[in-house]
PDB file of C-alpha atoms and ligand atoms in Angstrom:
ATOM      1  CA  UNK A 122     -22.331 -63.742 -17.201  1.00  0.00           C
ATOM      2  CA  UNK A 123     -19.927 -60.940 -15.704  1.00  0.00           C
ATOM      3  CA  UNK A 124     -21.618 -59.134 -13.154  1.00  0.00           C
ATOM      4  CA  UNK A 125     -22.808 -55.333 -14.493  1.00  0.00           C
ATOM      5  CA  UNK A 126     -22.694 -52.100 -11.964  1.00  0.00           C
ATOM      6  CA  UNK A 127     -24.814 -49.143 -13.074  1.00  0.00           C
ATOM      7  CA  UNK A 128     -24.450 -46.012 -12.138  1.00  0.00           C
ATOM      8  CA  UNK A 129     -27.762 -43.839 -12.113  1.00  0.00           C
ATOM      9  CA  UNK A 130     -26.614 -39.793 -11.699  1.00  0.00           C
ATOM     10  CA  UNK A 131     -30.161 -38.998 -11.497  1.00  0.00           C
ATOM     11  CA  UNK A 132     -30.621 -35.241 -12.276  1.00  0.00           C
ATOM     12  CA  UNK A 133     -27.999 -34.588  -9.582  1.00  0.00           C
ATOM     13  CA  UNK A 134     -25.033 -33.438 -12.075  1.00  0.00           C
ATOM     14  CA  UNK A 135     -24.629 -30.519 -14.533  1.00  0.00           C
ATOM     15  CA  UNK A 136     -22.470 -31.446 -17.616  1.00  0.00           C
ATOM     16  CA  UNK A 137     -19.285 -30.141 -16.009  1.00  0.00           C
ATOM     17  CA  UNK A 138     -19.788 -32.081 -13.067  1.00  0.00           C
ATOM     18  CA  UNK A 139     -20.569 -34.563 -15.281  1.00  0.00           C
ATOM     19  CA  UNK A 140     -17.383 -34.589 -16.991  1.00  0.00           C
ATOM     20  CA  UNK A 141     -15.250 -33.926 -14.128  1.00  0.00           C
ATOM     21  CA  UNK A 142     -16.801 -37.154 -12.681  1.00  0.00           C
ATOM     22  CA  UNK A 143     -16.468 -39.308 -15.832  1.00  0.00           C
ATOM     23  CA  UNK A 144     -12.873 -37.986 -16.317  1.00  0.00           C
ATOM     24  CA  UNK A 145     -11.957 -39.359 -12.765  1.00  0.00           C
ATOM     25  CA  UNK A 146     -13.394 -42.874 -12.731  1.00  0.00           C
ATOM     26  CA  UNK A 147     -11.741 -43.412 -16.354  1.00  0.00           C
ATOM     27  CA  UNK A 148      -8.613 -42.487 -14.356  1.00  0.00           C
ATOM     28  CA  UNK A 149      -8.930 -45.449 -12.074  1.00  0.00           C
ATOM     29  CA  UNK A 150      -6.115 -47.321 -13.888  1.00  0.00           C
ATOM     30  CA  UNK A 151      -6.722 -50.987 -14.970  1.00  0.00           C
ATOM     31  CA  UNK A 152      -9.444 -52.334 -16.932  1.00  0.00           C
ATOM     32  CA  UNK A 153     -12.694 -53.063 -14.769  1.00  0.00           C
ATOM     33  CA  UNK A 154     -13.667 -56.175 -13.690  1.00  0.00           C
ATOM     34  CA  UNK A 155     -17.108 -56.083 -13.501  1.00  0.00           C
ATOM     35  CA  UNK A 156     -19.475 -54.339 -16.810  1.00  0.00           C
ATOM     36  CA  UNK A 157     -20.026 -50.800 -15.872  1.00  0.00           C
ATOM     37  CA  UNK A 158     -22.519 -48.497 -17.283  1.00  0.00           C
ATOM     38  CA  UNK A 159     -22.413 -44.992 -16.478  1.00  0.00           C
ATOM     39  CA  UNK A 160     -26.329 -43.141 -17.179  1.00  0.00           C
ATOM     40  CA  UNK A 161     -25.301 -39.158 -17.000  1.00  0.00           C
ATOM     41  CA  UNK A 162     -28.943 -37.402 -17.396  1.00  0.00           C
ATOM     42  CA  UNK A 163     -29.683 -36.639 -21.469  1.00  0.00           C
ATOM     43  CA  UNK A 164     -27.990 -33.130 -21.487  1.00  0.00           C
ATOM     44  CA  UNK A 165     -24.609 -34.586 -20.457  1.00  0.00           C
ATOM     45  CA  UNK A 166     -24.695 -38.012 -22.725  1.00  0.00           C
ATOM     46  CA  UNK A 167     -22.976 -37.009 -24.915  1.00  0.00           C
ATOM     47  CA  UNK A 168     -19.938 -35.189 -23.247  1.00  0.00           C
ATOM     48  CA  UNK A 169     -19.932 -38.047 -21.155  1.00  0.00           C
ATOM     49  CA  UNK A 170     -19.747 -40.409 -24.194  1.00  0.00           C
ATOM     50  CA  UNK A 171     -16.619 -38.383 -25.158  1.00  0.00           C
ATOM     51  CA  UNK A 172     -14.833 -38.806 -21.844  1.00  0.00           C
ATOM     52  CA  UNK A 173     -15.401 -42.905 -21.664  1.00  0.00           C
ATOM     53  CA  UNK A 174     -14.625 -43.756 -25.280  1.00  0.00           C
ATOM     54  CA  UNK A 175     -12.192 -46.326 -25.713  1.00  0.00           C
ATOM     55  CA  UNK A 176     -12.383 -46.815 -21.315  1.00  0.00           C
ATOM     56  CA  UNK A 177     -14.733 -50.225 -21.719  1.00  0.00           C
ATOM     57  CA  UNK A 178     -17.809 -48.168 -19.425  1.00  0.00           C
ATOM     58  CA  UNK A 179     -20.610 -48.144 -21.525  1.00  0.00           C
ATOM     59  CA  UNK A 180     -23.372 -45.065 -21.697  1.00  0.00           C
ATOM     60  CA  UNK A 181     -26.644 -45.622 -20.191  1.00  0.00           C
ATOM     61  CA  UNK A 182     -29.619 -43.546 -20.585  1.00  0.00           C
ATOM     62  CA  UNK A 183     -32.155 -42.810 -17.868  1.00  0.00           C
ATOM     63  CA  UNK A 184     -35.494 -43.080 -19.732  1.00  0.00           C
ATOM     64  CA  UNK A 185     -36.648 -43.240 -23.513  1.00  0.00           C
ATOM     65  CA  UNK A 186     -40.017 -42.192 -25.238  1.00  0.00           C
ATOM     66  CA  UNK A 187     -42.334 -44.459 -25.854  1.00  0.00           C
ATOM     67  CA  UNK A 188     -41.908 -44.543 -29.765  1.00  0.00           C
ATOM     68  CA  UNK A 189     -38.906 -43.855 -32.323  1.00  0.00           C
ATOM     69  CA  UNK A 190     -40.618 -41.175 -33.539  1.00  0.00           C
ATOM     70  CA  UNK A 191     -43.753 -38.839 -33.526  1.00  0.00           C
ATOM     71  CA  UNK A 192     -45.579 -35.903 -32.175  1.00  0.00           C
ATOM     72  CA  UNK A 193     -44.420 -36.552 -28.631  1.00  0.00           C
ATOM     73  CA  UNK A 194     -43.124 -33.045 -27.263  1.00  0.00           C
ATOM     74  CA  UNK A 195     -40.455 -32.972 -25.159  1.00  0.00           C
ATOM     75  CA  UNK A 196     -39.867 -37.114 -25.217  1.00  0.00           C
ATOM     76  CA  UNK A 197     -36.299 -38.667 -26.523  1.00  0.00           C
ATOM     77  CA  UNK A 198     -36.165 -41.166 -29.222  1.00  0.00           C
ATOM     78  CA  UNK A 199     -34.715 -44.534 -28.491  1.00  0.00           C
ATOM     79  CA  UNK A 200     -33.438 -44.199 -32.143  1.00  0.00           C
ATOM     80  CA  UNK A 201     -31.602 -41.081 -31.051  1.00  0.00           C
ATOM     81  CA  UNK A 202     -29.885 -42.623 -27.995  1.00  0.00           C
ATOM     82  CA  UNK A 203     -28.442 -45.124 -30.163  1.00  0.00           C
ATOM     83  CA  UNK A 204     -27.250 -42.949 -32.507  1.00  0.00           C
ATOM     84  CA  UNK A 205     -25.095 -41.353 -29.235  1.00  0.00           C
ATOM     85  CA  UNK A 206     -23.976 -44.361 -28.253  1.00  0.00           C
ATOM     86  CA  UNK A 207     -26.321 -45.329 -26.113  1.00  0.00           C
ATOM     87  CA  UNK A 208     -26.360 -49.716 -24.650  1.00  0.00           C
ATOM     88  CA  UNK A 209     -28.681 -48.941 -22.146  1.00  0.00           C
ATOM     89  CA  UNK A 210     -31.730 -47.235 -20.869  1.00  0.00           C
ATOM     90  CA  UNK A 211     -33.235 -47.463 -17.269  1.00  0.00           C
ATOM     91  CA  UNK A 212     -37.296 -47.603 -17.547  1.00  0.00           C
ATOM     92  CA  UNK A 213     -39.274 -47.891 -15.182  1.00  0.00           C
ATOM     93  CA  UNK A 214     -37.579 -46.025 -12.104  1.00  0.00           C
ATOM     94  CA  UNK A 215     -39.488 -45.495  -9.258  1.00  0.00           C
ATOM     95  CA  UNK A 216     -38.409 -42.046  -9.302  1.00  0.00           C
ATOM     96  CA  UNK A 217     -40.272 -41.786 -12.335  1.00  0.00           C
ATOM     97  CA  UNK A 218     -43.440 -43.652 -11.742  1.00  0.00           C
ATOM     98  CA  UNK A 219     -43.908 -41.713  -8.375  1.00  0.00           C
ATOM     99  CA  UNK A 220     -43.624 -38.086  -9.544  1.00  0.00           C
ATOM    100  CA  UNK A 221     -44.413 -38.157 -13.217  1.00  0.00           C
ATOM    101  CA  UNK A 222     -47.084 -40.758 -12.730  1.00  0.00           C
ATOM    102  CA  UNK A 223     -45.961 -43.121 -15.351  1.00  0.00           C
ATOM    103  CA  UNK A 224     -47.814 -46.448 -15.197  1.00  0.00           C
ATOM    104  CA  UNK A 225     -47.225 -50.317 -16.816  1.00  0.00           C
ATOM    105  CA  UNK A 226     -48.788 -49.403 -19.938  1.00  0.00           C
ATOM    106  CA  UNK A 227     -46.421 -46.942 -20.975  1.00  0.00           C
ATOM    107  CA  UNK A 228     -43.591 -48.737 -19.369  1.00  0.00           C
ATOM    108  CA  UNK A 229     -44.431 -51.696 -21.338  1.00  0.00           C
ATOM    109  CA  UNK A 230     -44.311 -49.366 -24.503  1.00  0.00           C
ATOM    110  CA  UNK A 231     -41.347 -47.696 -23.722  1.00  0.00           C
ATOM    111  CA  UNK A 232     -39.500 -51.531 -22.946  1.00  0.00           C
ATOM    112  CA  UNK A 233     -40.523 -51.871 -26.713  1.00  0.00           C
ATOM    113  CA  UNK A 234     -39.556 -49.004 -28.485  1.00  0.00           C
ATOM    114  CA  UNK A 235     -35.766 -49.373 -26.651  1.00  0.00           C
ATOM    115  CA  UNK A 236     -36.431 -53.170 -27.706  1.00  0.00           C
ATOM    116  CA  UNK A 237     -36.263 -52.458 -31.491  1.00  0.00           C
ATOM    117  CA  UNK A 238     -33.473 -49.651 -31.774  1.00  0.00           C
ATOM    118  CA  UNK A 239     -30.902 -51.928 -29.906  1.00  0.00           C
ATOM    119  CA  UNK A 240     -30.950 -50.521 -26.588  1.00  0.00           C
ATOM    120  CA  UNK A 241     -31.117 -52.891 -23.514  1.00  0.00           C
ATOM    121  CA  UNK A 242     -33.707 -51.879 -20.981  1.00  0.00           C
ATOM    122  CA  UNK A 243     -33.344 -51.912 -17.363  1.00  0.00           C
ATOM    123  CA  UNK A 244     -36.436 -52.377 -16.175  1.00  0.00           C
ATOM    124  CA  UNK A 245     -36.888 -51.724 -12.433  1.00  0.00           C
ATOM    125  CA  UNK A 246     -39.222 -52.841 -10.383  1.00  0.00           C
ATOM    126  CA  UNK A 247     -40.167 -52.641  -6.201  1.00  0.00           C
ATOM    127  CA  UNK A 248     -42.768 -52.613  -3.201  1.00  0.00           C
ATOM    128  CA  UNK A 249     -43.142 -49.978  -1.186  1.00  0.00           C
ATOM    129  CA  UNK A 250     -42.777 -50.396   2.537  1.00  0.00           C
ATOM    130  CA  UNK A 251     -46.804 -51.060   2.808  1.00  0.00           C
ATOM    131  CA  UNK A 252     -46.766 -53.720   1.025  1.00  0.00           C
ATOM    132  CA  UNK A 253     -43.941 -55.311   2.085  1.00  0.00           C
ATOM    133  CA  UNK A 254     -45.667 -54.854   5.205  1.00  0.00           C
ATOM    134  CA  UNK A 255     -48.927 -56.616   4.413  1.00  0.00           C
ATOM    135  CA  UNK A 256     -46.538 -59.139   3.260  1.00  0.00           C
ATOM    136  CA  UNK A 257     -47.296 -58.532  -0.356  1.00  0.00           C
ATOM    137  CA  UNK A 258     -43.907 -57.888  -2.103  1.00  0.00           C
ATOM    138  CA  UNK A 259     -43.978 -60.854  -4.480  1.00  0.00           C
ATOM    139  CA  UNK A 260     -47.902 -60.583  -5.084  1.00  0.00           C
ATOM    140  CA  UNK A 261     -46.866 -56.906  -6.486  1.00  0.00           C
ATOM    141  CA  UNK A 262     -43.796 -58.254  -8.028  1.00  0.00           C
ATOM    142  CA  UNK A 263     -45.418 -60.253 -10.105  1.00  0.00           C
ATOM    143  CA  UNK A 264     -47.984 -57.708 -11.083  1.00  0.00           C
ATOM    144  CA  UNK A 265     -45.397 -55.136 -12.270  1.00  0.00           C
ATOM    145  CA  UNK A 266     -43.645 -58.188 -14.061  1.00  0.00           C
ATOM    146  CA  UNK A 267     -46.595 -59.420 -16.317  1.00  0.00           C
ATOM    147  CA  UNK A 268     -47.912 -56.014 -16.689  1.00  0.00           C
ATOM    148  CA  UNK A 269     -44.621 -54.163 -17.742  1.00  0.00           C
ATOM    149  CA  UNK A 270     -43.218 -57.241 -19.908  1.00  0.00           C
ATOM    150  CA  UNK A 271     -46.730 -57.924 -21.872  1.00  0.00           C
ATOM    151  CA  UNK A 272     -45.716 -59.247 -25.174  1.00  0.00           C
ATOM    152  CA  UNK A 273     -41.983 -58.349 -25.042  1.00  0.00           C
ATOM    153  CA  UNK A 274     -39.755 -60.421 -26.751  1.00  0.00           C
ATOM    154  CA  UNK A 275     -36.310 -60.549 -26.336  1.00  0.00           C
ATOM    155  CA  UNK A 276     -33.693 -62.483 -28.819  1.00  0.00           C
ATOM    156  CA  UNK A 277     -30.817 -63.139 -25.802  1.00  0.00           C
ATOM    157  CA  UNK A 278     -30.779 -63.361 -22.416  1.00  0.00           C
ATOM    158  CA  UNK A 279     -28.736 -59.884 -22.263  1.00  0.00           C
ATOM    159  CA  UNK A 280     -31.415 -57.844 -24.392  1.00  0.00           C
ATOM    160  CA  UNK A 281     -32.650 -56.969 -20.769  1.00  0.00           C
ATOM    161  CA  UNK A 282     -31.792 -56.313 -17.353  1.00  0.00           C
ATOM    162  CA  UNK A 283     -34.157 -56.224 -14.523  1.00  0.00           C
ATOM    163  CA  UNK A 284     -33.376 -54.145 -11.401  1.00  0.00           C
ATOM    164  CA  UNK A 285     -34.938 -55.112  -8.208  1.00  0.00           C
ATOM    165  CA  UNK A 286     -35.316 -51.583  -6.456  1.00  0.00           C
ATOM    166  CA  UNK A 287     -37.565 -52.021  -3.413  1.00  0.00           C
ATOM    167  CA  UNK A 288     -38.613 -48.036  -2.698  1.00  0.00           C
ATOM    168  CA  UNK A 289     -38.650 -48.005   1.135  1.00  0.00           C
ATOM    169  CA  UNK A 290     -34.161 -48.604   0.453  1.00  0.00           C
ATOM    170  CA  UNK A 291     -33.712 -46.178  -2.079  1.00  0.00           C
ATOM    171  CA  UNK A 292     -31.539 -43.702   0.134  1.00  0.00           C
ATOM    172  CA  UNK A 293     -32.772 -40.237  -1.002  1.00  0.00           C
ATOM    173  CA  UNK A 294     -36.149 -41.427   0.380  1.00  0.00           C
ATOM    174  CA  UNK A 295     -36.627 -40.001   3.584  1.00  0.00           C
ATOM    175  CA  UNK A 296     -37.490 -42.962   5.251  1.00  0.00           C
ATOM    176  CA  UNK A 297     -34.730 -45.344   4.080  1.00  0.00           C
ATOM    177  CA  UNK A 298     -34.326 -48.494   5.580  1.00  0.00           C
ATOM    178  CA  UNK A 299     -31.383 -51.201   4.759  1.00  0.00           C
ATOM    179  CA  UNK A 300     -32.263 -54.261   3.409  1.00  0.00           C
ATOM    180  CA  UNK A 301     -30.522 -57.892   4.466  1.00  0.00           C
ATOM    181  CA  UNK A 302     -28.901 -59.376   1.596  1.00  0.00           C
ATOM    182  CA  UNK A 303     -30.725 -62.237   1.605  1.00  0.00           C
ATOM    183  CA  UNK A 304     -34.055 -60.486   1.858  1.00  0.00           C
ATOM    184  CA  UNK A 305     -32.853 -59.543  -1.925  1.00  0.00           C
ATOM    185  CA  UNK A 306     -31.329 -62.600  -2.686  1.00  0.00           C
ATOM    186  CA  UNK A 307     -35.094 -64.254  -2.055  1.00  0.00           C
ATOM    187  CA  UNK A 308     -36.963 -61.228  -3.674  1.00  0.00           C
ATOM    188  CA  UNK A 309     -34.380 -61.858  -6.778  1.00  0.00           C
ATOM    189  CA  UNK A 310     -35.208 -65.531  -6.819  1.00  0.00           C
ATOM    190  CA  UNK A 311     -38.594 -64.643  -7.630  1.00  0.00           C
ATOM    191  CA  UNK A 312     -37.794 -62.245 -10.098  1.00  0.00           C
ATOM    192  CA  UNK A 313     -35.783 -64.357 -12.385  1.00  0.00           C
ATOM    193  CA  UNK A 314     -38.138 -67.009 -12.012  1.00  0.00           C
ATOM    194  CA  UNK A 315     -40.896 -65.559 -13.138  1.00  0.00           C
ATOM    195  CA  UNK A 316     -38.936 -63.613 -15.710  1.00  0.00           C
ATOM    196  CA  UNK A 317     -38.165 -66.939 -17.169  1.00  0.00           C
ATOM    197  CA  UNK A 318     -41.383 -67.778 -17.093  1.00  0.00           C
ATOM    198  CA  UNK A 319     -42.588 -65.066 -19.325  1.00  0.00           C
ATOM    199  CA  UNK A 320     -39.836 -63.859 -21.460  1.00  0.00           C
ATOM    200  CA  UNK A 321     -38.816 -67.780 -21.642  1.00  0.00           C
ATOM    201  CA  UNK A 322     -34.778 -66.595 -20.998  1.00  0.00           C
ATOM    202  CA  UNK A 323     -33.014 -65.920 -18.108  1.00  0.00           C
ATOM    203  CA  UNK A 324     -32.003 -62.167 -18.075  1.00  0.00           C
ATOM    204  CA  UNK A 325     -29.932 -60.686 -15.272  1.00  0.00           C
ATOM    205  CA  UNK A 326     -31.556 -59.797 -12.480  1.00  0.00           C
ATOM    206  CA  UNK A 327     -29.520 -56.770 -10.534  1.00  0.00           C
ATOM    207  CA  UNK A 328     -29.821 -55.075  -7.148  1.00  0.00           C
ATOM    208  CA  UNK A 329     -30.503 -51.221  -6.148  1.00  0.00           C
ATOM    209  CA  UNK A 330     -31.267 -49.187  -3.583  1.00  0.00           C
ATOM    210  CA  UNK A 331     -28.466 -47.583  -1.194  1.00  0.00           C
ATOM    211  CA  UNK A 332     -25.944 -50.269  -2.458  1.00  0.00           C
ATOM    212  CA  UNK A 333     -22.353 -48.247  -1.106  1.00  0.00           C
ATOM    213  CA  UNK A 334     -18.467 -50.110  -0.732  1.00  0.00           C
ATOM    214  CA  UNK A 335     -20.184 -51.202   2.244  1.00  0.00           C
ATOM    215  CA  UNK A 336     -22.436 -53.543   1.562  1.00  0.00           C
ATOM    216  CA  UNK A 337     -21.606 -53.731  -2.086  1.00  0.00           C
ATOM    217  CA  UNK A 338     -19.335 -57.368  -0.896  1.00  0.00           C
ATOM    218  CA  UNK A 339     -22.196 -59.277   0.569  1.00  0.00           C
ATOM    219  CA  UNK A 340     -24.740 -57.828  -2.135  1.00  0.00           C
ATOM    220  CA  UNK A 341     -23.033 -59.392  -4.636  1.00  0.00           C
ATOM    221  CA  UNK A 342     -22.067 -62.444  -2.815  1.00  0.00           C
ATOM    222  CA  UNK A 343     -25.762 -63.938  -3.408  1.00  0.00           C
ATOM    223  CA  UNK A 344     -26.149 -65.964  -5.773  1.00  0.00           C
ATOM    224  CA  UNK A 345     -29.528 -64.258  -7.798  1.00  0.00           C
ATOM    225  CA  UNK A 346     -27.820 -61.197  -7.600  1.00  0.00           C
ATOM    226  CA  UNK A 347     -25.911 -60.299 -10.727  1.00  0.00           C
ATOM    227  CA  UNK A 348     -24.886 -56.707 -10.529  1.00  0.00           C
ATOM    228  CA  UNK A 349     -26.233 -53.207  -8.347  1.00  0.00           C
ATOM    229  CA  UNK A 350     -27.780 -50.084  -9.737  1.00  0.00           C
ATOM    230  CA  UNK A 351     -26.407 -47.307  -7.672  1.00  0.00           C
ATOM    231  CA  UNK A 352     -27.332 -44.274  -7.277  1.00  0.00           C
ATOM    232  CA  UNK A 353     -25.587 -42.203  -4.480  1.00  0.00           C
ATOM    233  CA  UNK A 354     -22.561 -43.551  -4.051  1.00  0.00           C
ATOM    234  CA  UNK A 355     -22.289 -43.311  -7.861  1.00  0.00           C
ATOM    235  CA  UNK A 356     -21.562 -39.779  -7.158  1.00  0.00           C
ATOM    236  CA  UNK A 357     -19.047 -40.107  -5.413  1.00  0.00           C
ATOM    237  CA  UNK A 358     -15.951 -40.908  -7.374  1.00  0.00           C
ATOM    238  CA  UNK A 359     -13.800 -42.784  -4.745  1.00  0.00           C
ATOM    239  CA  UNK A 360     -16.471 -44.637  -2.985  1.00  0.00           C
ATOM    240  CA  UNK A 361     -17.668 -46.162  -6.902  1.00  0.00           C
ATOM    241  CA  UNK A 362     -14.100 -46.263  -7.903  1.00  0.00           C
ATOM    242  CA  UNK A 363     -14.387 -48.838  -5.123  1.00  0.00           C
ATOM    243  CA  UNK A 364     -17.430 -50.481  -6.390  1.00  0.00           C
ATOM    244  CA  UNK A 365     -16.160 -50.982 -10.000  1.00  0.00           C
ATOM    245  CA  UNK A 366     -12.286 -52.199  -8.975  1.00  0.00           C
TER     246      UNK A 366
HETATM  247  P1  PGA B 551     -29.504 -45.194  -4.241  1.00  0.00           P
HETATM  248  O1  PGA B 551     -30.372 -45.053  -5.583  1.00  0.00           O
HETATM  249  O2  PGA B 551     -28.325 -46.081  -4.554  1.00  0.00           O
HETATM  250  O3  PGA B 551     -29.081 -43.786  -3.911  1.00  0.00           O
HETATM  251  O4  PGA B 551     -30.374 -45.775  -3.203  1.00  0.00           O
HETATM  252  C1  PGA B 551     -30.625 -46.155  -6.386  1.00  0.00           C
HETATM  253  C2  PGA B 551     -31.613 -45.773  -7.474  1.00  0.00           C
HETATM  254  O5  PGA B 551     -32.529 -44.990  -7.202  1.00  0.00           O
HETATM  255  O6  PGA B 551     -31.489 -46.228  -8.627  1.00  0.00           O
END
């Protein structure tokens, strides 16, 4: 399978920025080699759809409620990302479960509702640098695996995309630390492994967590790892121009 890069703005753009950015990476000449998803924040999806149409980026959405529909104030409908345009929605972030406390259960419901409108999740998953270490990253791994895929079912291999994020490299965190490649390469093994295991298909298994030009080369030179999920260097247009050429 072709290898996918994601770009995650976060809720670091307005919708002008937004566009500006979109309008320059379309610009970049040549068709793409690898599959690139761009995921603007929901108020800029779908200017940003606008910009990449016809381009061969797909949109990405950053989260999705945990239902199509319902008295759910202030969530987004899976059904209604689709309807934008929408491939792909990251779930899951750490971002996410950190500061708006969202846990496995809902994750797991949220995996579903994106499940049945068509949307392919990204579900990402990480230690923290404690328990990485007490030498517990694939004890927690595996945790977040079984809990957040419970009873999901998936028709192909690309109806879902895991993202191995470990928090303690995600560079906005104060505290970030590189990782070796083939500390992910291992932590990826495991991943897809057990992934197999319990969705009984072999989904993609992707990288993130200060992935840059830099690194980006020896990253994707290891064999379990099938694509990055970038986030700051996603923001900047010549340094993921880089990334996606
Ligand atoms: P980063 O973010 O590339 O800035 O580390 C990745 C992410 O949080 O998805």
């Amino acid at each position: 399978m072709k290898k996918i890069i994601i770009a995650n703005w976060k809720m670091q753009l307005g919708r002008k920025e937004s566009r500006d950015l979109a309008k320059k990476l379309v610009a970049r000449g040549g068709k793409s080699r690898p599959e690139v998803v761009i995921c603007p924040s929901y108020a800029s999806l779908e200017t940003v759809s606008s910009v990449i149409k016809g381009s061969g980026f797909k949109l990405g959405a950053q989260d999705s409620g945990m239902e199509k529909k319902g008295a759910y104030t202030g969530e987004v409908s899976p059904l209604d990302l689709a309807s934008l345009g929408v491939k792909y929605v990251i779930l899951g972030h750490s971002e996410r479960r950190e500061h708006l406390h969202e846990n496995s259960t809902i994750i797991n419901r949220k995996i579903k509702a994106a499940l049945s409108c068509g949307l392919i999740p990204i579900l990402c998953i990480g230690e923290k640098w404690e328990e990485r270490k007490a030498g517990k990253t694939q004890e927690f791994l595996d945790m977040e695996l079984r809990r957040a895929l419970k009873g999901v079912k998936i028709g192909r291999a690309s109806s879902l995309v895991i993202a191995y994020e470990p928090v303690w490299a995600i560079s906005t965190n104060q505290k970030a630390r590189p990782i070796a490649p083939e500390e992910a390469n291992a932590a990826q093994a495991f991943i897809k492994r057990r992934a197999k295991q319990i969705l009984r298909q072999e989904v993609r298994v992707i990288y993130g967590g200060s992935a840059s030009p830099k690194n980006q080369a020896a990253l994707l030179a290891e064999p379990y790892i099938d694509g990055l999920l970038v986030g700051g260097a996603s923001l900047k247009a010549e340094e993921f121009k880089k990334m996606i050429s």
